[in-house]
Short mmCIF file of C-alpha atoms and ligand atoms in Angstrom, two decimals:
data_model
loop_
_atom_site.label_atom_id
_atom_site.label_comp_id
_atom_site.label_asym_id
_atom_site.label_seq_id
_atom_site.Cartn_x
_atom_site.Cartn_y
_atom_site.Cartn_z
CA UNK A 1 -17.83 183.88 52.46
CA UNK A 2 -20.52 186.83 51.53
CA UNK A 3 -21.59 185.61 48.73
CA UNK A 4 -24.80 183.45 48.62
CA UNK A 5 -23.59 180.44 46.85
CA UNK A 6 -25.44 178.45 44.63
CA UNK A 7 -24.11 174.90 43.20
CA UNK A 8 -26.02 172.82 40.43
CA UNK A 9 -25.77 169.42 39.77
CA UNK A 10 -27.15 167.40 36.90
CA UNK A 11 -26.78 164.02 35.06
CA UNK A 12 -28.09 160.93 33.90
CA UNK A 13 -29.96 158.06 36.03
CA UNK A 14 -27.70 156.49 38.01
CA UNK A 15 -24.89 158.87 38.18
CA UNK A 16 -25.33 159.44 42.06
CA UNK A 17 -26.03 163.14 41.71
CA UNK A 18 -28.48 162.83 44.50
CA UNK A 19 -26.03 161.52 46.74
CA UNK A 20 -23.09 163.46 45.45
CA UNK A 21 -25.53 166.91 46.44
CA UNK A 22 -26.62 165.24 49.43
CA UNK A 23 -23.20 164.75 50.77
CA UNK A 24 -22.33 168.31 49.84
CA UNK A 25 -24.41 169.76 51.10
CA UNK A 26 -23.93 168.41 54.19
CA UNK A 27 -20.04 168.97 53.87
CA UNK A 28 -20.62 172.45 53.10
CA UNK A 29 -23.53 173.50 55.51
CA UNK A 30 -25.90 174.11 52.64
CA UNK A 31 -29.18 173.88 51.53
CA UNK A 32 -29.67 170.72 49.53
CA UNK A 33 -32.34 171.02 46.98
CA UNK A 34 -33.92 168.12 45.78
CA UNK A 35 -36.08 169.35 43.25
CA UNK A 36 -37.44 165.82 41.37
CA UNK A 37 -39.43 165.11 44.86
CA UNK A 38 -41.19 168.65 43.78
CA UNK A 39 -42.34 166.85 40.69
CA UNK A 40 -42.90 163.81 42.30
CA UNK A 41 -45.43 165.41 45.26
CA UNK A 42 -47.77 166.95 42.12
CA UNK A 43 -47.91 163.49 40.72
CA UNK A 44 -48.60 161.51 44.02
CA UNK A 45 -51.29 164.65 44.33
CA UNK A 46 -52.79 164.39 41.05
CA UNK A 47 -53.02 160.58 41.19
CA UNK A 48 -54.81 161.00 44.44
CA UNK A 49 -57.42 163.11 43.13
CA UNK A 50 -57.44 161.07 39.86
CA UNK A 51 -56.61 163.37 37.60
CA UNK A 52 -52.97 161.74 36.26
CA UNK A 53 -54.42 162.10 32.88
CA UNK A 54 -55.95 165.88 32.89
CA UNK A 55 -53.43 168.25 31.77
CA UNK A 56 -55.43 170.83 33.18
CA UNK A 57 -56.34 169.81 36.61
CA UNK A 58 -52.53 168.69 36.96
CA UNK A 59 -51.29 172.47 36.14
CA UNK A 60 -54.34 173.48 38.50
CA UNK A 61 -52.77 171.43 41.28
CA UNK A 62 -49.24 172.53 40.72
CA UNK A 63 -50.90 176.47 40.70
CA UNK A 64 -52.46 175.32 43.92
CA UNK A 65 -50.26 173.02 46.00
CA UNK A 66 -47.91 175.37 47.56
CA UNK A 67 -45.30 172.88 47.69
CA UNK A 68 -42.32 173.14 50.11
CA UNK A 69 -39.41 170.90 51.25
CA UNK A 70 -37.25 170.38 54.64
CA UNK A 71 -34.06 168.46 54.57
CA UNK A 72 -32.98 167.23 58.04
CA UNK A 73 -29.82 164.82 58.48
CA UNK A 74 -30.18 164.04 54.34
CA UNK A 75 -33.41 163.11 54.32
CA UNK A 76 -35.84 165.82 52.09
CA UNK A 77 -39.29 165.69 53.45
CA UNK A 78 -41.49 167.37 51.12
CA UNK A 79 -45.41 168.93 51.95
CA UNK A 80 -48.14 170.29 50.28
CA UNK A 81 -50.26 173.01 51.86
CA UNK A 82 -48.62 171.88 55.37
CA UNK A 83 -49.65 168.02 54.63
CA UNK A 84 -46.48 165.85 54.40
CA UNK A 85 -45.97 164.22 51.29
CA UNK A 86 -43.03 162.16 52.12
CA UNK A 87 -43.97 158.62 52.65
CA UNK A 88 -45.94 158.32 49.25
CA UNK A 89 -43.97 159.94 46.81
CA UNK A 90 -41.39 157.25 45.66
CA UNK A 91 -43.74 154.21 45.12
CA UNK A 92 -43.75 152.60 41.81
CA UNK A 93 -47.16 154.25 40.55
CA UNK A 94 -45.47 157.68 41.27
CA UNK A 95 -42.26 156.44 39.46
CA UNK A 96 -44.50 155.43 36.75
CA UNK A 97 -46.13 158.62 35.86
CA UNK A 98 -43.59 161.17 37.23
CA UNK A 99 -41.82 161.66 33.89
CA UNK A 100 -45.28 162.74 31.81
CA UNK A 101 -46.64 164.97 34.87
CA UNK A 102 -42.58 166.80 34.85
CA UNK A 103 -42.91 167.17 30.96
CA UNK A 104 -45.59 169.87 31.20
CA UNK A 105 -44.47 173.18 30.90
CA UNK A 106 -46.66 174.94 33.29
CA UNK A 107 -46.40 172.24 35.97
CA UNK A 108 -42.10 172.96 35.50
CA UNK A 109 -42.58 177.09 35.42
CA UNK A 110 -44.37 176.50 38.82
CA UNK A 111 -41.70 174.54 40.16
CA UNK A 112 -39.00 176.56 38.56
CA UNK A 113 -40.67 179.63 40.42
CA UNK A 114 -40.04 178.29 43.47
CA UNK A 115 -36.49 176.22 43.33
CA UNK A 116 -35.55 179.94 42.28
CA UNK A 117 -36.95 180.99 45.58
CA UNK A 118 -35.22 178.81 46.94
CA UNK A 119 -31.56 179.71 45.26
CA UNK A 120 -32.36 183.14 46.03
CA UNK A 121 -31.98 182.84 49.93
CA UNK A 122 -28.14 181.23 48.75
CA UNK A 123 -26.10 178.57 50.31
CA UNK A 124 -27.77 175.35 47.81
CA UNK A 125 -26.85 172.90 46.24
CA UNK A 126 -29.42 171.68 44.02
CA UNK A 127 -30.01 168.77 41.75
CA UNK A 128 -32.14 167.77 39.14
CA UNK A 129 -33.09 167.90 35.19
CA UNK A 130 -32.66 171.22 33.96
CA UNK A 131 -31.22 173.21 37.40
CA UNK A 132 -27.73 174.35 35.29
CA UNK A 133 -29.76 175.09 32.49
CA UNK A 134 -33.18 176.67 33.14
CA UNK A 135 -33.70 176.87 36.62
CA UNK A 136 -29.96 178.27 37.89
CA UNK A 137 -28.66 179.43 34.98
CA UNK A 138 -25.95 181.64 36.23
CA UNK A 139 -24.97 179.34 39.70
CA UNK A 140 -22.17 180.06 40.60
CA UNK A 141 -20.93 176.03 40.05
CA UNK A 142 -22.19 173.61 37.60
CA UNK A 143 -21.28 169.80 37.62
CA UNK A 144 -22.53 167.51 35.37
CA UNK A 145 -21.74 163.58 36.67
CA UNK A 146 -21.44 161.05 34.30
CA UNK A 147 -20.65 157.56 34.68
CA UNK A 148 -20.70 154.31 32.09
CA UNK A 149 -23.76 152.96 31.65
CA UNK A 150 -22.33 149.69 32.99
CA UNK A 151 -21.46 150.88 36.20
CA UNK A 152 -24.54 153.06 36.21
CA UNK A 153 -26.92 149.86 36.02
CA UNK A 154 -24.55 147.97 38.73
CA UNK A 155 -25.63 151.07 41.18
CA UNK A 156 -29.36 150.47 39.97
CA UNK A 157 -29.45 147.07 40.11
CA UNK A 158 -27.66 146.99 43.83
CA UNK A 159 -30.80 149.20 45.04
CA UNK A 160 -32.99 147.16 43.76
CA UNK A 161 -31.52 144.05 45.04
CA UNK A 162 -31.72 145.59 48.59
CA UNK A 163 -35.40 146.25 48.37
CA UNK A 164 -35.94 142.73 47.54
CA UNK A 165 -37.46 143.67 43.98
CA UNK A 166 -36.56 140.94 41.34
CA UNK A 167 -35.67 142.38 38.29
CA UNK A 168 -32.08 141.47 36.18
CA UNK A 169 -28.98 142.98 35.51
CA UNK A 170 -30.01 142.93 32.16
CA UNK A 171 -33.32 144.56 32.59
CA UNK A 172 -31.47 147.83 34.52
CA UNK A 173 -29.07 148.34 32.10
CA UNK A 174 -31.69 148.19 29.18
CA UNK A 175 -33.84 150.34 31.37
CA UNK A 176 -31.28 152.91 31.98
CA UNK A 177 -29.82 152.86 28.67
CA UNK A 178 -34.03 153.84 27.18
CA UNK A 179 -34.28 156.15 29.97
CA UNK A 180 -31.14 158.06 28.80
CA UNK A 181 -32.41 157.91 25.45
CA UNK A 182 -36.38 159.86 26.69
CA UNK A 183 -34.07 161.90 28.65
CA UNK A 184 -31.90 163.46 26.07
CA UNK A 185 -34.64 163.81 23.41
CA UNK A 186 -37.72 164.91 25.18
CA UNK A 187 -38.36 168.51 23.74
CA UNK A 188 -39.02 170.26 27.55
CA UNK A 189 -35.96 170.49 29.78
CA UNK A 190 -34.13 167.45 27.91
CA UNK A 191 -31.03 166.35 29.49
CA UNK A 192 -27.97 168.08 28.47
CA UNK A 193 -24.47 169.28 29.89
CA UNK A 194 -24.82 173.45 29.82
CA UNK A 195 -21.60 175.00 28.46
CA UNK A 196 -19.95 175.97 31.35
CA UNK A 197 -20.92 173.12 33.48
CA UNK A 198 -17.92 171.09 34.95
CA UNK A 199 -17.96 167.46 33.61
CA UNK A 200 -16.60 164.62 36.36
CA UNK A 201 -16.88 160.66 35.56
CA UNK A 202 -16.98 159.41 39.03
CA UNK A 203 -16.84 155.47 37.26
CA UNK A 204 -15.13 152.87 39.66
CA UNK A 205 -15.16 155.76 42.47
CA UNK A 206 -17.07 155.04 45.86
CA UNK A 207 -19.71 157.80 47.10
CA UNK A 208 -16.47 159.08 49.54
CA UNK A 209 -14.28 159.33 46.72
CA UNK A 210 -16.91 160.90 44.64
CA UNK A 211 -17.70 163.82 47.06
CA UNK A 212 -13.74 164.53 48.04
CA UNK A 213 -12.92 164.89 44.11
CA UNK A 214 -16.11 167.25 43.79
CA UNK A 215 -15.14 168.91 47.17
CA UNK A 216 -11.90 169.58 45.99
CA UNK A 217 -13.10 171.14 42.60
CA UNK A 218 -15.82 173.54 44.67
CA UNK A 219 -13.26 174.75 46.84
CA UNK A 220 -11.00 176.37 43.95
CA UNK A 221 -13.84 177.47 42.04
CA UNK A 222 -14.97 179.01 45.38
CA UNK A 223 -11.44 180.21 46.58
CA UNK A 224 -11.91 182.25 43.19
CA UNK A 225 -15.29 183.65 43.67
CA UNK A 226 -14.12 185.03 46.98
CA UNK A 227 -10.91 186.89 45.65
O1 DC B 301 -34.58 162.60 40.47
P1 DC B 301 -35.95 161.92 40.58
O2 DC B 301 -35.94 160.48 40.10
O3 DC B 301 -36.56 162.04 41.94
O4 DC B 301 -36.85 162.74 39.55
C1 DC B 301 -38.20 162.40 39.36
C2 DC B 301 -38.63 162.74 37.94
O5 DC B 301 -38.75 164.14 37.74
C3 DC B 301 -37.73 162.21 36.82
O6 DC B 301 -38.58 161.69 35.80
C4 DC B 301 -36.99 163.42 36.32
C5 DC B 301 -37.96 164.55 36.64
N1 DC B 301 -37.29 165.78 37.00
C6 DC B 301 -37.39 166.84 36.14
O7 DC B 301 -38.00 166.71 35.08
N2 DC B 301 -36.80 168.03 36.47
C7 DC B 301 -36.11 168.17 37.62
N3 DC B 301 -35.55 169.34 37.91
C8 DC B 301 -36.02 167.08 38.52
C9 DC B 301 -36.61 165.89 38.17
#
């Protein structure tokens, strides 16, 4: 295959896009872009330097922070200015504040400039809010995964539950079902299928299931591309 490939995957909490791109990526000897630990590094950064609450100084961080990532055997490790991130960016503050610091517009055209970068040396698959719609909006595949909220929460509630944090059933699924709601009605980037994005429901399907269904549908798309 010539053609630098680029594959975009988006959806709601829970819908295992990470490890649907993940696996992939792997299958496919891509690049897998993980674009929400961007946002997450300029949050761990800006809560470091206590500035979580300065517009300003966050979009002077984001200008400044020269943010890059490396992916080896499916884990992304992400750095800032050659200092590695990694270990601190998925700790409950971080989680707490990521979703105000990624609703700034100049903090996402910073991060958009270089997940384009990023698509234009080929061979990704990238994941995130907004990557069929803003940031890849002519990849070359689009899949936007979807599963019920029910089965959604079970995945949360399962990762949870092996981290030894106590916290319900009930309290996922109620958490999921608000974050869904933020997510589809914030006015920056909200979440939404693009047009010509392919749909898949991978409810009741393992992770291995998942990625052979998706495999299958990348290969005809890209048996087409290459006729
Ligand atoms: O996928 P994640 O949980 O690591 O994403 C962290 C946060 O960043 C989450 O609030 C969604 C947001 N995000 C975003 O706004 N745009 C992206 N392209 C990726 C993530």
């Amino acid at each position: 295959m010539s053609k630098k490939i680029i594959i975009a995957i988006d959806g709601p909490a829970g819908s295992g896009k990470s490890t649907a791109a993940k696996n992939l990526a792997k299958k496919l000897g891509f690049t897998y872009l993980d674009t929400g630990a961007m946002y997450r590094a300029i949050t761990f950064l800006a809560l470091r330097s206590g500035v979580s609450d300065d517009k300003e100084k966050i979009i002077e961080i984001a200008k400044s922070s020269n943010i890059s990532l490396k992916t080896e055997n499916g884990i992304t490790r992400v750095f800032s200015n050659d200092e590695e991130l990694t270990d601190f960016i998925r700790t409950p503050e971080v989680n707490s504040k990521v979703s105000e610091v990624s609703a700034i517009p100049d903090v996402r055209s910073e991060m958009v400039k270089i997940q384009k970068k990023i698509g234009d040396e080929g061979n990704v698959v990238a994941e995130g809010r907004d990557v069929t719609t803003v940031v890849y909006p002519n990849a070359d595949i689009k899949i936007f995964l979807t599963a019920s909220l029910e089965e959604r929460a079970r995945r949360r509630f399962k990762e949870f539950q092996s981290s030894n944090q106590s916290i319900t059933f009930e309290e996922v699924k109620a958490n999921l079902e608000k974050r869904d709601r933020i997510d589809s009605g914030r006015e920056v980037s909200p979440l939404r299928k693009a047009d010509d994005a392919i749909e898949f429901d991978n409810t009741g399907l393992t992770p291995e299931e998942d990625l052979e269904h998706l495999y299958k549908i990348i290969l005809e798309v890209l048996r087409n591309i290459d006729k």
